[in-house]
CSV table of C-alpha atoms and ligand atoms in Angstrom, one decimal:
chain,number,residue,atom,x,y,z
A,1,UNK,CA,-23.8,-5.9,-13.5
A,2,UNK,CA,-22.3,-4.2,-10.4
A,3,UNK,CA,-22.4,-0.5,-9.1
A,4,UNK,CA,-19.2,0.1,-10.6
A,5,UNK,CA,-19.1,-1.4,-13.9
A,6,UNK,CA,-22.8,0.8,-14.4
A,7,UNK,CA,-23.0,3.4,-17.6
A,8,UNK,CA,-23.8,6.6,-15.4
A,9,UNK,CA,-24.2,9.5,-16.8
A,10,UNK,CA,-23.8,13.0,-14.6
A,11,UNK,CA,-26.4,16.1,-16.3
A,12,UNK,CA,-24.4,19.3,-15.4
A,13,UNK,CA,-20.7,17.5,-14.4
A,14,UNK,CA,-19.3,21.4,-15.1
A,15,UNK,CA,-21.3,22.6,-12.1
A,16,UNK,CA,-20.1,22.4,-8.2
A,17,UNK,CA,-23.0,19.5,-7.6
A,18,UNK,CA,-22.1,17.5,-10.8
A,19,UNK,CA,-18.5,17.9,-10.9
A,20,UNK,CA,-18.6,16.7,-7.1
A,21,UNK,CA,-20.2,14.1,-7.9
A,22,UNK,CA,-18.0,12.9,-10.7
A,23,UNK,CA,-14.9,13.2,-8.3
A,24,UNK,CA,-17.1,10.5,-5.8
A,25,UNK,CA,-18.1,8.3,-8.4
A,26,UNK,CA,-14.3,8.1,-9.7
A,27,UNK,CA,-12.7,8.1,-6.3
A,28,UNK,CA,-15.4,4.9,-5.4
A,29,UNK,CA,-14.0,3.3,-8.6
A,30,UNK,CA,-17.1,3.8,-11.1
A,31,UNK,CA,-15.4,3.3,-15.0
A,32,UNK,CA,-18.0,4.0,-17.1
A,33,UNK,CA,-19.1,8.1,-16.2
A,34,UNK,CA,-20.6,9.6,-19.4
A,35,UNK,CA,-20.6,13.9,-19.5
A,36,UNK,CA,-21.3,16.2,-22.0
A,37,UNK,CA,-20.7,19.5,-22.3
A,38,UNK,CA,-22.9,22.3,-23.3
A,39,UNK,CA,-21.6,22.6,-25.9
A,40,UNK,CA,-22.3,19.0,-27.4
A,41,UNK,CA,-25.6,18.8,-25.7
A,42,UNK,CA,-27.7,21.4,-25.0
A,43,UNK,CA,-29.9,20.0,-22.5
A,44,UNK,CA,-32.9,22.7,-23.2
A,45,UNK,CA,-33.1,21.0,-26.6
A,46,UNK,CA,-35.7,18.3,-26.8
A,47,UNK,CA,-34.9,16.5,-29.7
A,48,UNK,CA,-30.9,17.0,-28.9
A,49,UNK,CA,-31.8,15.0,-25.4
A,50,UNK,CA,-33.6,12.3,-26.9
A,51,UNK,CA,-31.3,11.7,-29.5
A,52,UNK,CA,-28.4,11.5,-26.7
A,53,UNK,CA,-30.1,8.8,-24.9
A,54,UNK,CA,-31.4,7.1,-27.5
A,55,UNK,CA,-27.9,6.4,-29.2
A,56,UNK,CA,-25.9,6.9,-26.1
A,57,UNK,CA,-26.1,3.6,-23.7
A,58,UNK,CA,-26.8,4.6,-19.6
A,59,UNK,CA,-28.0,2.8,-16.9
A,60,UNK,CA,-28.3,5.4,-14.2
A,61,UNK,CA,-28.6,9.4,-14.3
A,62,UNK,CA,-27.4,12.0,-11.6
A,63,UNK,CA,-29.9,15.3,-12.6
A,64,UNK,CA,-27.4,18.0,-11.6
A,65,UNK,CA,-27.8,20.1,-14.8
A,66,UNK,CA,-29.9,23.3,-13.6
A,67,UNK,CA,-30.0,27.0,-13.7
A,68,UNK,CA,-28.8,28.5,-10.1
A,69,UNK,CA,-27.8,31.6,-8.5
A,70,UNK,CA,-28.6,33.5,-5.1
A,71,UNK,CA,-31.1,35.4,-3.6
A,72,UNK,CA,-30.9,38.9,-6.1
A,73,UNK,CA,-30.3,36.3,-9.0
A,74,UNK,CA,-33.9,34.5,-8.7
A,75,UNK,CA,-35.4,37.5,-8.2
A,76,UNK,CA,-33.7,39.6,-11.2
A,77,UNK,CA,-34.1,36.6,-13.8
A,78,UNK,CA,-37.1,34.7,-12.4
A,79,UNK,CA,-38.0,33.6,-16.3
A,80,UNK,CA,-34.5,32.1,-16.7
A,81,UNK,CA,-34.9,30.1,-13.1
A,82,UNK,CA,-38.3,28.7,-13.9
A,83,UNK,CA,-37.9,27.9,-17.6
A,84,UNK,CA,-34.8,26.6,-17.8
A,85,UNK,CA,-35.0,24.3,-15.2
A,86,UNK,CA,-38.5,23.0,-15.9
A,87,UNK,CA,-37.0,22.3,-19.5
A,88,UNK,CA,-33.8,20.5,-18.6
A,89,UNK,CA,-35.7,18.5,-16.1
A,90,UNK,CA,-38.7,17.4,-18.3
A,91,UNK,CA,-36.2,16.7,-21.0
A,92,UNK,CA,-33.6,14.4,-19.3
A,93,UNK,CA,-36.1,12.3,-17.3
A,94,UNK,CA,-38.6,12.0,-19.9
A,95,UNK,CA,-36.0,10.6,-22.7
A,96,UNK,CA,-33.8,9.2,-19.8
A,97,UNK,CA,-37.0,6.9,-19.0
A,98,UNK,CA,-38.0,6.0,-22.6
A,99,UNK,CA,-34.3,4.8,-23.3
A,100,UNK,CA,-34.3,2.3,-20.5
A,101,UNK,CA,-33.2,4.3,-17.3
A,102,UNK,CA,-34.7,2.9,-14.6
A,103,UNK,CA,-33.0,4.9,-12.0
A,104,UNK,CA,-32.2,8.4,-11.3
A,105,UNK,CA,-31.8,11.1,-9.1
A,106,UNK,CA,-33.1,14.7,-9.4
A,107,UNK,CA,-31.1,17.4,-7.6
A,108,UNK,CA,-33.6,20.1,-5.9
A,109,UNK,CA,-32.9,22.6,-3.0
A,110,UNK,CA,-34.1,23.0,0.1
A,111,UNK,CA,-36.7,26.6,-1.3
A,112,UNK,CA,-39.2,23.7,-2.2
A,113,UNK,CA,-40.7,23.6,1.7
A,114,UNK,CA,-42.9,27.1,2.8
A,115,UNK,CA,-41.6,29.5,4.2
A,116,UNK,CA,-43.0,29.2,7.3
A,117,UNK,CA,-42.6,25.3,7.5
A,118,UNK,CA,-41.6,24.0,11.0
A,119,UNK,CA,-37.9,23.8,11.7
A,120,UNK,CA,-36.3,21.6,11.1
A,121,UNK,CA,-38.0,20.6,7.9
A,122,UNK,CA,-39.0,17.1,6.9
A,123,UNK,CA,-39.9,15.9,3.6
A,124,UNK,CA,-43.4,15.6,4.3
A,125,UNK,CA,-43.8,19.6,4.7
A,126,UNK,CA,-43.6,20.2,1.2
A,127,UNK,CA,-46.9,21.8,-0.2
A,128,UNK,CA,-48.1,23.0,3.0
A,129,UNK,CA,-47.8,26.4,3.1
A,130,UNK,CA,-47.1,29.2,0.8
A,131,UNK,CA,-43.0,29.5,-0.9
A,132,UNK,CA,-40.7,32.6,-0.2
A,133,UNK,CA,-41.1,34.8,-2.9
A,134,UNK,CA,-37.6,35.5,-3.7
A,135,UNK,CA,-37.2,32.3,-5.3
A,136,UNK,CA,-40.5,31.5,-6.1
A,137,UNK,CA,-39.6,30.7,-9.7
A,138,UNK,CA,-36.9,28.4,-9.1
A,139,UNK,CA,-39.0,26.2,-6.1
A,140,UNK,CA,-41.8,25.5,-8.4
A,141,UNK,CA,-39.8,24.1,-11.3
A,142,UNK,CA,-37.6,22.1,-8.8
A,143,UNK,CA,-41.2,20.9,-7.1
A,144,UNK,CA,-42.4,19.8,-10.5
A,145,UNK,CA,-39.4,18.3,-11.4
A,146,UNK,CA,-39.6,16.1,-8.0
A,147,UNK,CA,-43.5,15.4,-8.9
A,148,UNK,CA,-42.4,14.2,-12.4
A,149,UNK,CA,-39.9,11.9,-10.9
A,150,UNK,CA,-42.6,10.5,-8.2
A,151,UNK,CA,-45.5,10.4,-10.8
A,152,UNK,CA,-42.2,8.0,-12.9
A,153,UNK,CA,-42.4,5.9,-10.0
A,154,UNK,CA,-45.7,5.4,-9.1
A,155,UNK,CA,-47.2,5.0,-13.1
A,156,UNK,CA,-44.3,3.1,-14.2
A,157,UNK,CA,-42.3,1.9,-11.1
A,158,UNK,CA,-39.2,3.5,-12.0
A,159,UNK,CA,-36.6,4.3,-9.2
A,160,UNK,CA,-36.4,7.7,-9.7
A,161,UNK,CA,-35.4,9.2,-6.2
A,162,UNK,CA,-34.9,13.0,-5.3
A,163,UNK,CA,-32.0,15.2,-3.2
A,164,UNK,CA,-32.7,18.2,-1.6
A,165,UNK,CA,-29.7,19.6,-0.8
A,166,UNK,CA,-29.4,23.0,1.6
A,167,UNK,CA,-27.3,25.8,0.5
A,168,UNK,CA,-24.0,24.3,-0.5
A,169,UNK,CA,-20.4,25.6,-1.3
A,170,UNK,CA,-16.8,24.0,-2.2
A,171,UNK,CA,-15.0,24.1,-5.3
A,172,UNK,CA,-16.4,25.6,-8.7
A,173,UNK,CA,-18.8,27.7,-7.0
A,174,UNK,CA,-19.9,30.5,-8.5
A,175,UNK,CA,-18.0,33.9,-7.1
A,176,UNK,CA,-19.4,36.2,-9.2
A,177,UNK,CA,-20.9,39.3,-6.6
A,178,UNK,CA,-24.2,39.5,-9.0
A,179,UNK,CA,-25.5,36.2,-9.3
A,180,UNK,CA,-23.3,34.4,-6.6
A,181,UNK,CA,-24.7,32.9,-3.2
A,182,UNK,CA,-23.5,34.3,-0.4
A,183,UNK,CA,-20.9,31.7,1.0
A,184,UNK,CA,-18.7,32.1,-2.1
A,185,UNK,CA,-19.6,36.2,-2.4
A,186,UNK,CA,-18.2,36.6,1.2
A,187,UNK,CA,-15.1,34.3,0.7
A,188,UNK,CA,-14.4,36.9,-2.3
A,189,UNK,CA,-15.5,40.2,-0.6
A,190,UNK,CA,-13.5,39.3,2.2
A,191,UNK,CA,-10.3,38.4,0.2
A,192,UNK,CA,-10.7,41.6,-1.6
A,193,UNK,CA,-11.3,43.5,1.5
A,194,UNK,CA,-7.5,42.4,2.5
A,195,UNK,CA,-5.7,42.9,-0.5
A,196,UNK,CA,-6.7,46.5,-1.0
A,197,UNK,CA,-7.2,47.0,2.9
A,198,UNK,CA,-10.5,48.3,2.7
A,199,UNK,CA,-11.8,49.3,6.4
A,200,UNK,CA,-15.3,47.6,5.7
A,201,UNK,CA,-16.7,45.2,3.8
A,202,UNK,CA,-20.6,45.4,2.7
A,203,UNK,CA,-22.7,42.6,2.9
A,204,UNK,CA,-26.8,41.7,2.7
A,205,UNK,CA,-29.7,42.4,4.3
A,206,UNK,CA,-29.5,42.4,8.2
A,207,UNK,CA,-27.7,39.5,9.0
A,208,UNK,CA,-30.1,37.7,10.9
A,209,UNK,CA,-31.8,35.2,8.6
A,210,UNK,CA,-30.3,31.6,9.0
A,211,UNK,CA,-28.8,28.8,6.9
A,212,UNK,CA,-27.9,25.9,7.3
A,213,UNK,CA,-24.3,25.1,5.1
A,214,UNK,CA,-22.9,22.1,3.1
A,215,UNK,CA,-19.8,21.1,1.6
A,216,UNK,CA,-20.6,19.8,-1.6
A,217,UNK,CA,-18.0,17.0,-1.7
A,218,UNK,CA,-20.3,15.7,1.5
A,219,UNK,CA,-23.4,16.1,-1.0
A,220,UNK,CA,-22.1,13.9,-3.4
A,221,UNK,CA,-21.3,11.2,-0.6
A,222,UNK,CA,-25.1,11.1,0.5
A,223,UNK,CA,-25.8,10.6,-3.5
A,224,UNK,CA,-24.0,8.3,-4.6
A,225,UNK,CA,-25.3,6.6,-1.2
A,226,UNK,CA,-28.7,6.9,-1.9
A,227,UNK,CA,-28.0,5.5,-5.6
A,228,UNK,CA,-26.6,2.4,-4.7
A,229,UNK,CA,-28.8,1.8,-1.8
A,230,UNK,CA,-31.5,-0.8,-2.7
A,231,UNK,CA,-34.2,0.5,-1.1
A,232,UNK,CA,-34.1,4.5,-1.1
A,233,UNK,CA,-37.0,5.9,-2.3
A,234,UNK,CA,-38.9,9.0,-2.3
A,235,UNK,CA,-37.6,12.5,-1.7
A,236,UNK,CA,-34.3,13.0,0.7
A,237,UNK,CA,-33.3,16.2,2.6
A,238,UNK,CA,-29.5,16.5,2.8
A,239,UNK,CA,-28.3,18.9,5.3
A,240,UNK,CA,-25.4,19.4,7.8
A,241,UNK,CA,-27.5,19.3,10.9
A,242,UNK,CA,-26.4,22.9,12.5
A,243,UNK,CA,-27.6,26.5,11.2
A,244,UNK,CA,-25.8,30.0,11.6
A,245,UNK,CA,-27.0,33.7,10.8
A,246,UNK,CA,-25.4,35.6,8.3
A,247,UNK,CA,-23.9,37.8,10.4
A,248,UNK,CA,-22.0,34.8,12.4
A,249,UNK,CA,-20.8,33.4,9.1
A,250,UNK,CA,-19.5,37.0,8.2
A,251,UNK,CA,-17.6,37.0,10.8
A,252,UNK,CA,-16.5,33.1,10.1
A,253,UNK,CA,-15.4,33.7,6.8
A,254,UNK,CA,-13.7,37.2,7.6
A,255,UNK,CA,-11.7,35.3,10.0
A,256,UNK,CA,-10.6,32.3,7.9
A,257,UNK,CA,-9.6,35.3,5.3
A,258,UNK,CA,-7.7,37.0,7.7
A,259,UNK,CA,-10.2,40.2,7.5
A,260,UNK,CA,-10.3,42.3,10.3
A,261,UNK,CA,-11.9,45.2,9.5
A,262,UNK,CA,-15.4,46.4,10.0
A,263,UNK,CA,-18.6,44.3,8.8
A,264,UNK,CA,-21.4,47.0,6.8
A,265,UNK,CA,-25.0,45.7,6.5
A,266,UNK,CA,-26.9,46.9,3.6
A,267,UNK,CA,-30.8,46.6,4.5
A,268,UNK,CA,-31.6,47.9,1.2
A,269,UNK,CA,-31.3,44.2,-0.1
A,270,UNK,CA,-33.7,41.4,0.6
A,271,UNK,CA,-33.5,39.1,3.5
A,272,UNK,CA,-35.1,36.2,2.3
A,273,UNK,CA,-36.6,33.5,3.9
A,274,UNK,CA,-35.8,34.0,7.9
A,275,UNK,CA,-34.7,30.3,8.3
A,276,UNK,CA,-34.6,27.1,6.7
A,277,UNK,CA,-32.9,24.5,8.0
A,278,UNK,CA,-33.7,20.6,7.3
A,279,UNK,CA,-34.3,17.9,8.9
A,280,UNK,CA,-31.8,15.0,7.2
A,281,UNK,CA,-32.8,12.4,9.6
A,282,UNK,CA,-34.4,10.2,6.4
A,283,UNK,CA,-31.0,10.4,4.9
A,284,UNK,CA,-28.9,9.6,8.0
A,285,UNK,CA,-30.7,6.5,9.0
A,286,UNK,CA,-29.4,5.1,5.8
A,287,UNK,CA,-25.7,5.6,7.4
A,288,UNK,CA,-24.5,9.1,5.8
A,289,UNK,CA,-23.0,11.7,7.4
A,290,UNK,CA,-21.3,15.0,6.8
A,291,UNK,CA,-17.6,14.9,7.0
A,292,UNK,CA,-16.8,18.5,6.7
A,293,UNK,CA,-16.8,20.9,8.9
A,294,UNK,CA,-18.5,24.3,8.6
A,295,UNK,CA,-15.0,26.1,9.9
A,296,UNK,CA,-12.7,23.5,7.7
A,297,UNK,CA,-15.1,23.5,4.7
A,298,UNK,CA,-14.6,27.6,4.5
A,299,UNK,CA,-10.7,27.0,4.9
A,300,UNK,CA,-10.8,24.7,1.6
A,301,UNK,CA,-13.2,26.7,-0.4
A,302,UNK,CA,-10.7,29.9,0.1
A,303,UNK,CA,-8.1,27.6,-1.5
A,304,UNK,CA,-10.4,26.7,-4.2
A,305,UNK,CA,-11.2,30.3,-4.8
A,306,UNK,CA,-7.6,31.3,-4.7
A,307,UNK,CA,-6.8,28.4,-7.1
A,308,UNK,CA,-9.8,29.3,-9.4
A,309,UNK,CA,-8.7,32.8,-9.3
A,310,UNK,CA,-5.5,32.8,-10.5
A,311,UNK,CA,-6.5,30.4,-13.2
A,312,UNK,CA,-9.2,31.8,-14.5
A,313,UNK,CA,-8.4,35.9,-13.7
A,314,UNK,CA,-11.7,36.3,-12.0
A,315,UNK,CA,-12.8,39.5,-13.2
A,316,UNK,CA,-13.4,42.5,-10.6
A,317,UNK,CA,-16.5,43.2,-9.3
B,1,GFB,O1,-27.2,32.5,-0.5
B,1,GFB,P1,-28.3,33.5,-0.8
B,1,GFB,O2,-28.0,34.3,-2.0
B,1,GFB,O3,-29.7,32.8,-1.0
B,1,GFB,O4,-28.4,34.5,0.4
B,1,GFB,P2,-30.8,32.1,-0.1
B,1,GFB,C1,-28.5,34.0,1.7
B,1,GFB,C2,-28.6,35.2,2.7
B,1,GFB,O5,-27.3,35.8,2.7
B,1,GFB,C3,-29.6,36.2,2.4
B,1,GFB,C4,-27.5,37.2,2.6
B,1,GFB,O6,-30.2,36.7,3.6
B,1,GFB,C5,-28.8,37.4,1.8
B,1,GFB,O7,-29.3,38.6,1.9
B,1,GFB,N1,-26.3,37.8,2.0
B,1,GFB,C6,-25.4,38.7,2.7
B,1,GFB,C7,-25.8,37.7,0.8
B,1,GFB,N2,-24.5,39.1,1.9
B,1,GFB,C8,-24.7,38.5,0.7
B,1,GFB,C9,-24.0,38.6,-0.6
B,1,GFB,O8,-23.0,39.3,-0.7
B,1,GFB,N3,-24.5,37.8,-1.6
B,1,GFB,C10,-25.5,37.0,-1.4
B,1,GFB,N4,-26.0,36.2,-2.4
B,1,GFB,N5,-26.3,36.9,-0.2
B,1,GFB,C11,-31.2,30.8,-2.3
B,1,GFB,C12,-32.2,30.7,-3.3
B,1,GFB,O9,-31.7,31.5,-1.3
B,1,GFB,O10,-30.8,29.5,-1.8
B,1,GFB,C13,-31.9,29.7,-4.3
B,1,GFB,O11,-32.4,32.0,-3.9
B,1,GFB,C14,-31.5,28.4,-3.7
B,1,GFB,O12,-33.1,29.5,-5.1
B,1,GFB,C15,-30.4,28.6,-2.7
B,1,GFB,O13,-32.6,27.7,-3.2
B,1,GFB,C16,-30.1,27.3,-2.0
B,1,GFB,O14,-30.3,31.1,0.8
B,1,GFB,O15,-31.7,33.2,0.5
């Protein structure tokens, strides 16, 4: 059977990572992509899970299913971060496994290393120091599900690789101020700024910590990549390469907006960790690369958000 006649099925396709993904898999000609809804499979549910794979034929799995949000997000609903996701995970890769699938990938993020790791950050920092506590919750379900998907591989030899993405962005992100990360909150904040020409807009914390930013349409390039690659294995760190402080991507998006008025730091909300960028270099020596820009990947999320908003009447903050 080749790559493209493969049964795959993408956890989450609703979601920025999983619908970016289902656009690569189409646009590389894949004919047989299975998604389900919430609605149809509620991927919490044990028994609902099994019963899917077990009358439901699939050859590969993309994990993308999982509950996310930003900084004030994982700290507000920490139950919801850690639960959730240890649930979804245990469920699909457990019955994914006992159905027949011998190869899938997990989708983590890059609050698995310390918070004091060395920067860049390679792979092989994880577990070496203590997390940041702001998503504490979230990093230790995403660790366990990355341990569940080694101990697959090395009890039962099943190719069940891991993505650790950075902080990513593009269409379907979330834009809602509460939950949001702070790419998409600024795009909005910034648009709103200039349609009711406010004189400043109010962002987070200081402005100093740094991230590291990826288009999601270049995520689901490097896994897809790393699917049909015969010999990935192990964990992969997926970043753009570059890092900015918040306050230089303020002043980014403003501009791409068109937002010239004053930038407000509120220092009552949390910081975070200071920096994490990652070191993709295990990923690049298997031939990917980003394609987007950090500049022309903010130009095409404001589209996005301006498309999203008039179709879906985002509601006010
Ligand atoms: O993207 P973000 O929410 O999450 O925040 P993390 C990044 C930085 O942007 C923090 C600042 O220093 C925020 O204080 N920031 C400034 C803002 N203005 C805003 C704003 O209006 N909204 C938001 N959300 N932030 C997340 C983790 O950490 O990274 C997740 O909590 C996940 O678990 C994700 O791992 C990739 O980058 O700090």
């Amino acid at each position: 059977m080749t790559n493209l006649e493969q049964r795959v099925f993408v956890a989450g396709h609703r979601g920025m990572v999983g619908a970016a993904i289902v656009r690569e898999l189409h646009r590389r000609g894949y004919a047989n992509v299975v998604t389900r809804s919430r609605e149809e499979l509620d991927l919490e549910n044990q028994n609902q899970v099994h019963r899917f794979f077990s009358t439901t034929p699939v050859d590969v799995v993309y994990l993308a299913a999982a509950k996310v949000g930003g900084i004030l997000a994982n700290q507000t609903h920490p139950v919801d971060f850690l639960y959730k996701n240890l649930m979804i995970q245990c469920n699909v890769i457990r019955a994914a496994y006992a159905a027949g699938v011998r190869k899938l990938l997990f989708l983590g993020s890059s609050c698995i290393y310390p918070r004091e790791a060395p920067q860049p950050i390679r792979e092989d920092a994880l577990l070496t120091g203590p997390l940041e506590s702001t998503n504490e919750p979230y990093a230790i379900a995403k660790i366990a599900g990355l341990k569940l998907c080694e101990a697959y591989q090395r009890q039962y030899g099943a190719r069940f690789i891991c993505a650790m993405p950075t902080n990513l962005y593009g269409p379907r992100d979330n834009y809602d101020l509460h939950s949001s990360h702070v790419l998409p909150a600024l795009i909005r904040k910034f648009h709103e700024g200039l349609e009711s020409g406010q004189d400043s807009v109010t962002i987070w914390g200081t402005g100093a910590p740094l991230r590291e930013f990826l288009y999601v349409d270049d995520l689901a390039q490097a896994c897809v990549m790393l699917m049909e690659h015969p010999e990935a294995e192990g964990i992969y760190n997926i970043g753009a390469g570059q890092d900015i402080s918040i306050a230089e991507l303020a002043r980014l998006v403003a501009r791409v907006v068109g937002y010239t008025g004053n930038i407000v730091y509120d220092t009552g909300k949390p910081d975070g960790t200071p920096r994490k960028l990652m070191d993709s270099a295990r990923v690049r020596a298997l031939g990917w690369r980003p394609e987007i820009s950090l500049t022309h990947g903010i130009t095409l999320a404001y589209g996005h958000f301006l498309r999203e908003r008039t179709q879906h009447a985002l509601p006010v903050a």
